[in-house]
PDB file of C-alpha atoms in Angstrom:
ATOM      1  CA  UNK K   1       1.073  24.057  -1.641  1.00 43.00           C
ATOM      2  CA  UNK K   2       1.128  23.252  -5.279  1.00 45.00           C
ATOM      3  CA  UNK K   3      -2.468  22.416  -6.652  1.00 43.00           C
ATOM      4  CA  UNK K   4      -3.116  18.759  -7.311  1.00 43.00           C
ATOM      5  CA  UNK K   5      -4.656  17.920 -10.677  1.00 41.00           C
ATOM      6  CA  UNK K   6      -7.113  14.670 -12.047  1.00 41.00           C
ATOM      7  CA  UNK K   7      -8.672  13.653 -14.617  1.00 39.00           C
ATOM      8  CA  UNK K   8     -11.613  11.262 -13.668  1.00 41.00           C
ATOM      9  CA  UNK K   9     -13.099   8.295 -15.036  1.00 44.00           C
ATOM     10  CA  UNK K  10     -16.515   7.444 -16.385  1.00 45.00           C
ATOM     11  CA  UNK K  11     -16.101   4.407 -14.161  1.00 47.00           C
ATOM     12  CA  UNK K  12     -13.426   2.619 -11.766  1.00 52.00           C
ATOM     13  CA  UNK K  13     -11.731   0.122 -14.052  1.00 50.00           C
ATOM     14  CA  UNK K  14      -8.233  -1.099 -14.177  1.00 44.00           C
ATOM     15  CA  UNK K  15      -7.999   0.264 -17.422  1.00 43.00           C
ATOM     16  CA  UNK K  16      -9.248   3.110 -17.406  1.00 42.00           C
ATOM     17  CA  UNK K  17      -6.462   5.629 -16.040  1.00 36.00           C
ATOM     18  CA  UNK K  18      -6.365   9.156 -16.140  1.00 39.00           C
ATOM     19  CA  UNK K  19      -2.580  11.348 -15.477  1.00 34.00           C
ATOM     20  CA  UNK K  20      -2.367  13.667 -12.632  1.00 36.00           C
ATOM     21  CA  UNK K  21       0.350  15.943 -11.367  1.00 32.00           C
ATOM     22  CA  UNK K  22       1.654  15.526  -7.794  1.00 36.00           C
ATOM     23  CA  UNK K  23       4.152  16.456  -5.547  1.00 39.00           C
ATOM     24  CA  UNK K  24       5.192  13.321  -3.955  1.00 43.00           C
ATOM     25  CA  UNK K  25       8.722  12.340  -5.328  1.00 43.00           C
ATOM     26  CA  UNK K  26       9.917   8.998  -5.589  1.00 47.00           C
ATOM     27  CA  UNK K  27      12.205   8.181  -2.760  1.00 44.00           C
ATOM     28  CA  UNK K  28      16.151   6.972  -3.276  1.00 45.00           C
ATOM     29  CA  UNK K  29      16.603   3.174  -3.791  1.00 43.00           C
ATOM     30  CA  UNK K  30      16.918   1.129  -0.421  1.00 51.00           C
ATOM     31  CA  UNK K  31      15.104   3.506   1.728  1.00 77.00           C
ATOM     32  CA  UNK K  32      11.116   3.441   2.995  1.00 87.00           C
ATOM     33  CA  UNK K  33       8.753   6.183   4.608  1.00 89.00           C
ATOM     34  CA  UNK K  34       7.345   3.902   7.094  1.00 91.00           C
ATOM     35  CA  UNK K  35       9.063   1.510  10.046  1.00 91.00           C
ATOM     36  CA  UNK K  36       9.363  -2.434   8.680  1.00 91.00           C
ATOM     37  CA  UNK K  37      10.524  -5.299  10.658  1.00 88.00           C
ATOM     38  CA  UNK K  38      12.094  -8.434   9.746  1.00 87.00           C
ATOM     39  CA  UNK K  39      10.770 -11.217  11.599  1.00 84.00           C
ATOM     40  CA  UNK K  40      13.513 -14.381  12.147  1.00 73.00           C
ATOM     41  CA  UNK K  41      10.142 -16.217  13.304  1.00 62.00           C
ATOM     42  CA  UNK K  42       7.416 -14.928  11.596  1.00 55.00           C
ATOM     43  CA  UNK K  43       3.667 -16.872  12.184  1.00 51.00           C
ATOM     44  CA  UNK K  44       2.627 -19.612   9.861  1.00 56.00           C
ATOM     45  CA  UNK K  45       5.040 -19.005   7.107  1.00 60.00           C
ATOM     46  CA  UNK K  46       3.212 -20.803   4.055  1.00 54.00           C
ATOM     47  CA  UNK K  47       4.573 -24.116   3.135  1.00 52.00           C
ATOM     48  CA  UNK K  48       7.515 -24.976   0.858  1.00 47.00           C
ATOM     49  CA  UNK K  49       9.029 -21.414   1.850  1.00 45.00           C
ATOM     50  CA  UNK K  50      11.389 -22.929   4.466  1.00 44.00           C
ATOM     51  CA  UNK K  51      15.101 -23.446   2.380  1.00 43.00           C
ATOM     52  CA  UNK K  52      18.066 -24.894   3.506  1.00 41.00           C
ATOM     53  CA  UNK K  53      21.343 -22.600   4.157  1.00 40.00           C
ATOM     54  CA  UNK K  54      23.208 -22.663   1.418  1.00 40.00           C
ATOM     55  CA  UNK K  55      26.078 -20.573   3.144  1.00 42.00           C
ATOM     56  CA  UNK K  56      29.101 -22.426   4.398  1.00 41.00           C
ATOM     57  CA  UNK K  57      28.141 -23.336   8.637  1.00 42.00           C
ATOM     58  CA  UNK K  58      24.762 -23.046   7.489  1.00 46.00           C
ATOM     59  CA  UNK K  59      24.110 -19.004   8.599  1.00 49.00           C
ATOM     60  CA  UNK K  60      20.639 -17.820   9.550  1.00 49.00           C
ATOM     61  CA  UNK K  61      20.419 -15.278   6.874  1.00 51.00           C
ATOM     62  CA  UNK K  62      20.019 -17.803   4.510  1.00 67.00           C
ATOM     63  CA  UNK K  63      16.433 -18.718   6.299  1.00 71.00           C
ATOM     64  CA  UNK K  64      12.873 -17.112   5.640  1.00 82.00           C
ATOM     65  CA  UNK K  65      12.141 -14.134   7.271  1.00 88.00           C
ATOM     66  CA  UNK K  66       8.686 -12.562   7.753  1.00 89.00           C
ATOM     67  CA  UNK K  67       8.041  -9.088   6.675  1.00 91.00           C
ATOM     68  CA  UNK K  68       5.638  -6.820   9.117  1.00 91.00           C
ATOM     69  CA  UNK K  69       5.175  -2.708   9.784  1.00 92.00           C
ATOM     70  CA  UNK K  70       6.288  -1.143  12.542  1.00 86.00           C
ATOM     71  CA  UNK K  71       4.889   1.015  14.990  1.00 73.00           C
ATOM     72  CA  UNK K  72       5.043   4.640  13.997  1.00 62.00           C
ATOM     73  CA  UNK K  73       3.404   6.905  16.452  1.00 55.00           C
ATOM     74  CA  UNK K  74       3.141   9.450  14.264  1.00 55.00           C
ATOM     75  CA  UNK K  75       0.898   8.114  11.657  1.00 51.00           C
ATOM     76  CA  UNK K  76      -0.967   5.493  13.777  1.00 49.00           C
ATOM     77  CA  UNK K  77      -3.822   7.258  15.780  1.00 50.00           C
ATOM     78  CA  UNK K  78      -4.461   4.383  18.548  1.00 44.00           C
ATOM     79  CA  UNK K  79      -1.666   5.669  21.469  1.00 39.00           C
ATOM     80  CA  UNK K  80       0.351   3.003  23.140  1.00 40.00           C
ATOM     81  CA  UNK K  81      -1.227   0.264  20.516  1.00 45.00           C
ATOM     82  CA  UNK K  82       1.604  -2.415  19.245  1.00 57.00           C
ATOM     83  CA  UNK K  83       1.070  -4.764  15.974  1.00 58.00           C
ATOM     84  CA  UNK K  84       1.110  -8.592  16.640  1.00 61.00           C
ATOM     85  CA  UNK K  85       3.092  -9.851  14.833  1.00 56.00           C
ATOM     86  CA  UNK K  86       2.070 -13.424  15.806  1.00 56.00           C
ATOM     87  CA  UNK K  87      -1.370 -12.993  14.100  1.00 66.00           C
ATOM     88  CA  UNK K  88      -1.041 -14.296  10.646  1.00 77.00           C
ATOM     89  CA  UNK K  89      -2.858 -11.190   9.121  1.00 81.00           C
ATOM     90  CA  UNK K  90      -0.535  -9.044  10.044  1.00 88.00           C
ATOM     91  CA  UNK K  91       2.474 -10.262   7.758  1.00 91.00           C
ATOM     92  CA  UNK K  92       2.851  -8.515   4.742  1.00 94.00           C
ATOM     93  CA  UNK K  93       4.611 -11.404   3.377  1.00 93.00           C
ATOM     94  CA  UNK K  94       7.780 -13.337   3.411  1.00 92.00           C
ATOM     95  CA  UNK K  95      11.226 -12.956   2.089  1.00 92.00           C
ATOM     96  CA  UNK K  96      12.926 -16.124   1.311  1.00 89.00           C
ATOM     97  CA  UNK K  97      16.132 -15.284   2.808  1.00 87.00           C
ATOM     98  CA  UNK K  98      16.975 -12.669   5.223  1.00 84.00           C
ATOM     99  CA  UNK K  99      19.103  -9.958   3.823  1.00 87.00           C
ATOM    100  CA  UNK K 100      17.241 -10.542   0.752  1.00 92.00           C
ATOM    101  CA  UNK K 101      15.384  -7.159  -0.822  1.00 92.00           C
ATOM    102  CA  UNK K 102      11.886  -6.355  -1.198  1.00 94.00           C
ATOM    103  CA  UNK K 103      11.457  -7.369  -4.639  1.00 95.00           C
ATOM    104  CA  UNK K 104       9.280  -9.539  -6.923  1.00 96.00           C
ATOM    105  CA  UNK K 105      11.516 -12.198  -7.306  1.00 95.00           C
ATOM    106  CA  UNK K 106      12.241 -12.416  -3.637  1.00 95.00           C
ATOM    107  CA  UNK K 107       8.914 -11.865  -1.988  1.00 95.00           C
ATOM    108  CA  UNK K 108       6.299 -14.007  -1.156  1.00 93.00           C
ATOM    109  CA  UNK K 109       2.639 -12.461  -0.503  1.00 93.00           C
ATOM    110  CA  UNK K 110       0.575 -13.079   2.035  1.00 92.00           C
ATOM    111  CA  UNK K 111      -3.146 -13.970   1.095  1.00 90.00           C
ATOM    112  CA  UNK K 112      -4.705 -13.022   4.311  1.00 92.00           C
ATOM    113  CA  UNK K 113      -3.118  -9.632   4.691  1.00 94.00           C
ATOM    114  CA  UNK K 114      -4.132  -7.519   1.860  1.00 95.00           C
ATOM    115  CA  UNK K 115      -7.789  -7.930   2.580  1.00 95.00           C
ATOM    116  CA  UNK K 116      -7.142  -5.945   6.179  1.00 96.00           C
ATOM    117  CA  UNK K 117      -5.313  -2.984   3.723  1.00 97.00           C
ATOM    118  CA  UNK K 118      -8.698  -3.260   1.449  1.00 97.00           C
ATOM    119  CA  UNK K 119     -11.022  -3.375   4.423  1.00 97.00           C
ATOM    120  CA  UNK K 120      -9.089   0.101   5.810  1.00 98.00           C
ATOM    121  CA  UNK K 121      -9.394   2.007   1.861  1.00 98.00           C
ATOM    122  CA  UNK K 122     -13.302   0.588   1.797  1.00 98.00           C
ATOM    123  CA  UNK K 123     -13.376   2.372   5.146  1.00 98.00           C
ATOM    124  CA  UNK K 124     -11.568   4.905   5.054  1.00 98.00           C
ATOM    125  CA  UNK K 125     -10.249   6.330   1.652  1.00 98.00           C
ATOM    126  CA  UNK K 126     -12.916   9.493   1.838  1.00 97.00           C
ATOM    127  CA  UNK K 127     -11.190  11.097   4.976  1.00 98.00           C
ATOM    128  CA  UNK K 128      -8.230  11.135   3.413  1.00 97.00           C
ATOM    129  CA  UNK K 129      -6.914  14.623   3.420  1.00 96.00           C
ATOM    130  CA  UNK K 130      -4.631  14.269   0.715  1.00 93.00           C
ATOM    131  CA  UNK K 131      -7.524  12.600  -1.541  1.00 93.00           C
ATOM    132  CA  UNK K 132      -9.962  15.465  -0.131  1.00 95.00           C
ATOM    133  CA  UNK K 133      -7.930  17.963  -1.042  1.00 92.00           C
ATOM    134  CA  UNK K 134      -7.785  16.490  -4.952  1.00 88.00           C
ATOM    135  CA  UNK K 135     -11.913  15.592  -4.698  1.00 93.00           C
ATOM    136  CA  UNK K 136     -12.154  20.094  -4.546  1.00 93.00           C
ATOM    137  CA  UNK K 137     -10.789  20.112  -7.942  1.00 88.00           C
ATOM    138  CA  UNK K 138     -12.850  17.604  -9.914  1.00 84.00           C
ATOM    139  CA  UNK K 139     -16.006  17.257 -11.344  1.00 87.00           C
ATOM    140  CA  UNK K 140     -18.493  14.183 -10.405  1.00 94.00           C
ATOM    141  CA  UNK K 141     -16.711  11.123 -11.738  1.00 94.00           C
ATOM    142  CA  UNK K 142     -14.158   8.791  -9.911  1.00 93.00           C
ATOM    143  CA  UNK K 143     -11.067   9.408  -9.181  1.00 90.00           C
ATOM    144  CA  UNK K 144      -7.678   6.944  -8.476  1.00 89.00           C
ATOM    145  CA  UNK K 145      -5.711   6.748  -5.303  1.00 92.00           C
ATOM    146  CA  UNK K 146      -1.906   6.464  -6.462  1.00 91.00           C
ATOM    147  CA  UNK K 147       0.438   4.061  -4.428  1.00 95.00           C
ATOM    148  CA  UNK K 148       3.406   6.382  -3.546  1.00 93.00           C
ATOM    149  CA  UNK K 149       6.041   4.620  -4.293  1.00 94.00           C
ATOM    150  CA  UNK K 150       6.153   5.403  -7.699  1.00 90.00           C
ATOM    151  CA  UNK K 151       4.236   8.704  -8.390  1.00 84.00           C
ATOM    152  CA  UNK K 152       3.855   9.460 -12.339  1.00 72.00           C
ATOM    153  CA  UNK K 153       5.589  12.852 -13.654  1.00 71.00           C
ATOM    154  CA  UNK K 154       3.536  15.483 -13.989  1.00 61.00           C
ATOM    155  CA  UNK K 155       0.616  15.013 -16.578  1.00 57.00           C
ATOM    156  CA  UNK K 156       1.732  11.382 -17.423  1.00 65.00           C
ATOM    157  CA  UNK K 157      -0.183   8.509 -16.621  1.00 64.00           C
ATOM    158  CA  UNK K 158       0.308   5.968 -13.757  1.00 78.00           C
ATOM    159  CA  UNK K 159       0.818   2.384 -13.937  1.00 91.00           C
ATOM    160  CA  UNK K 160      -1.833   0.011 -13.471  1.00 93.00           C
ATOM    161  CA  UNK K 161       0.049  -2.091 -10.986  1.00 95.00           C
ATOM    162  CA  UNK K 162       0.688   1.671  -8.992  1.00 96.00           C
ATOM    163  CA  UNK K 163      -3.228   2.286  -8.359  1.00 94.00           C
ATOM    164  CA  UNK K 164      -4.651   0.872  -5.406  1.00 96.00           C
ATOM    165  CA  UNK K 165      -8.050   1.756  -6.920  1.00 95.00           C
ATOM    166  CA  UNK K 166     -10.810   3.810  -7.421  1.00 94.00           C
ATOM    167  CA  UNK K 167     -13.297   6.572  -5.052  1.00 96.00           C
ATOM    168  CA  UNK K 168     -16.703   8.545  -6.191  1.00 98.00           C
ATOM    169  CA  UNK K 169     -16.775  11.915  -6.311  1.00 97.00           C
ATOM    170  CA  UNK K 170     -19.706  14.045  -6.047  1.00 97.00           C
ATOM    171  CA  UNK K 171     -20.218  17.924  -5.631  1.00 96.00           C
ATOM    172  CA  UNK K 172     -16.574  17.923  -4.719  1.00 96.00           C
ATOM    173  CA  UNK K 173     -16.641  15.075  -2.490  1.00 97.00           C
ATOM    174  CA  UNK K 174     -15.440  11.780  -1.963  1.00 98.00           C
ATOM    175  CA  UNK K 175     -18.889   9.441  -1.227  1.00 98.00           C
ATOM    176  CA  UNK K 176     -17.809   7.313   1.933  1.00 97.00           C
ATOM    177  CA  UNK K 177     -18.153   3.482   1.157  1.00 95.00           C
ATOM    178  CA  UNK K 178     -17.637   3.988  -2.797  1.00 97.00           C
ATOM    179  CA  UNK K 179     -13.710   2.125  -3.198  1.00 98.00           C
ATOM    180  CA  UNK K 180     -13.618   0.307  -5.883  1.00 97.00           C
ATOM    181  CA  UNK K 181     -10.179  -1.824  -5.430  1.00 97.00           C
ATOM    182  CA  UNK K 182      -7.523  -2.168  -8.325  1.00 96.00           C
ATOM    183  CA  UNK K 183      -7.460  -6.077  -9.116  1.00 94.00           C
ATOM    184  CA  UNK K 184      -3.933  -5.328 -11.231  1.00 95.00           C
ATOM    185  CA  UNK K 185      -2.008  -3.944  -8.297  1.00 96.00           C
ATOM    186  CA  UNK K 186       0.904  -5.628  -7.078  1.00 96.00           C
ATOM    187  CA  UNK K 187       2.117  -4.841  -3.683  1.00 96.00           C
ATOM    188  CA  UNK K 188       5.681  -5.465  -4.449  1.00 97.00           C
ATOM    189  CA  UNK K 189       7.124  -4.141  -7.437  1.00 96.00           C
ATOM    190  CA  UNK K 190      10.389  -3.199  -9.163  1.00 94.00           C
ATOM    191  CA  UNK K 191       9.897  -0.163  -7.377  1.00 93.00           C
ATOM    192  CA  UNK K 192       9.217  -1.859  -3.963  1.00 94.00           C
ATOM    193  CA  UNK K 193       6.817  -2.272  -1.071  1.00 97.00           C
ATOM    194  CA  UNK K 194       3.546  -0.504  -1.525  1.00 97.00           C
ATOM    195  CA  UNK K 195       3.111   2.997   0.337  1.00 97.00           C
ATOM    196  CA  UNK K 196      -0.491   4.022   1.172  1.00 96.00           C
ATOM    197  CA  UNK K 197      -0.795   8.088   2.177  1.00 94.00           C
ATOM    198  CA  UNK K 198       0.290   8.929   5.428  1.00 94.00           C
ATOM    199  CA  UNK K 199      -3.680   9.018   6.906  1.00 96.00           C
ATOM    200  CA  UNK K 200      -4.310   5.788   5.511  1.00 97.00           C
ATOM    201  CA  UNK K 201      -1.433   3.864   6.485  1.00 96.00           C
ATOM    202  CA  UNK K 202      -1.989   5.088  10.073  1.00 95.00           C
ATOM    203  CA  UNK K 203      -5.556   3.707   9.742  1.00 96.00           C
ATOM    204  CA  UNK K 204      -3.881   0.302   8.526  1.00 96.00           C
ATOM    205  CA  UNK K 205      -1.577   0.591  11.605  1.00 94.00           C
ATOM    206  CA  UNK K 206      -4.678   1.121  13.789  1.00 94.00           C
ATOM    207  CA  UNK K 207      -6.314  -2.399  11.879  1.00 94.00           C
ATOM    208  CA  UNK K 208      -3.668  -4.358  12.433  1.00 92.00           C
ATOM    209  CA  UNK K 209      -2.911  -3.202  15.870  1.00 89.00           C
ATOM    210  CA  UNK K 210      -6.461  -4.643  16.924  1.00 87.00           C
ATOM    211  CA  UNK K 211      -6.145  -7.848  15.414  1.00 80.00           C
TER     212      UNK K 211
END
């Protein structure tokens, strides 16, 4: 496995990057790691998102869909657990028309869900085994947990809108309890939906799943 390499920080701030290599690659246009659902009747879709069809007999894809994850059994560690997707807090957001793609222009976020994916990081970010396995190579400093759906070339820089945010490392470990979140991430970007590591995303799957 090749060796994972990052600079750290002083301190977590949004400006304050520092360029790593990785060996995540970006994935082909239209295509996602993890499950998604469209939802025709998604729960408490915000106001003024309803539109009226604008297609000839009025079709439904011209309506608001909600956007939600989908069970994966594979990453998600609670067996048999399925995501509500009538609880609020569990939309990701809302795409103003159906067939529409998951992009800036088209996406609406969802205030009350990206606290849940904080609340899992806050929790969760030092078991990471991905993040672990970079914490062996650093001295003490913080270190920043990349959103994978745009890792930077090797030795470059990310962008600030593709860092969830910030962990402490000490002796070669990631202090539990120390995230410091990224205030200039977007979760949709030119680049799409935001993709958390494979342990963390399960842990997000396990959140939502109890809500």
């Amino acid at each position: 496995m090749a060796m994972l390499r990052i600079f750290v920080a002083a301190r977590p701030s949004p400006h304050a990057y520092r360029s790593f290599s990785t060996t995540h690659a970006r994935l082909a246009p239209g295509l996602y790691p993890y499950p998604l659902v469209r939802l025709s009747q998604p729960a408490q879709m915000p106001p003024g998102t309803h539109t009226q069809p604008t297609t000839q007999g009025g079709g439904s894809g011209d309506l608001p869909v909600g956007l939600a994850f989908g069970r994966d059994d594979k990453a998600a560690s609670t067996q048999g657990a399925k995501i509500n997707s009538s609880s609020s807090s569990n939309i990701i957001g809302w795409l103003k028309r159906k067939n529409d793609p998951i992009t800036p222009e088209h996406f609406i976020e969802n205030s009350e869900f990206w606290p849940v994916v904080v609340k899992v990081l806050e929790k969760h970010a030092h078991e990471d085994p991905e993040l672990k396995a970079q914490a062996v190579f650093q001295k003490d400093g913080w270190i920043n947990i990349a959103d994978r759906r745009n890792p930077p070339p090797l030795g470059r820089t990310g962008d600030p809108d593709d860092i969830f945010g910030f962990v402490l490392v000490m002796k070669k470990v990631i202090q539990p309890e120390t995230f410091q979140s990224n205030i200039v991430h977007r979760p949709v970007t030119r680049d799409g939906l935001f993709q958390l590591p494979k342990y963390l995303h399960g842990k997000l799957l396990d959140a939502l799943a109890q809500r």
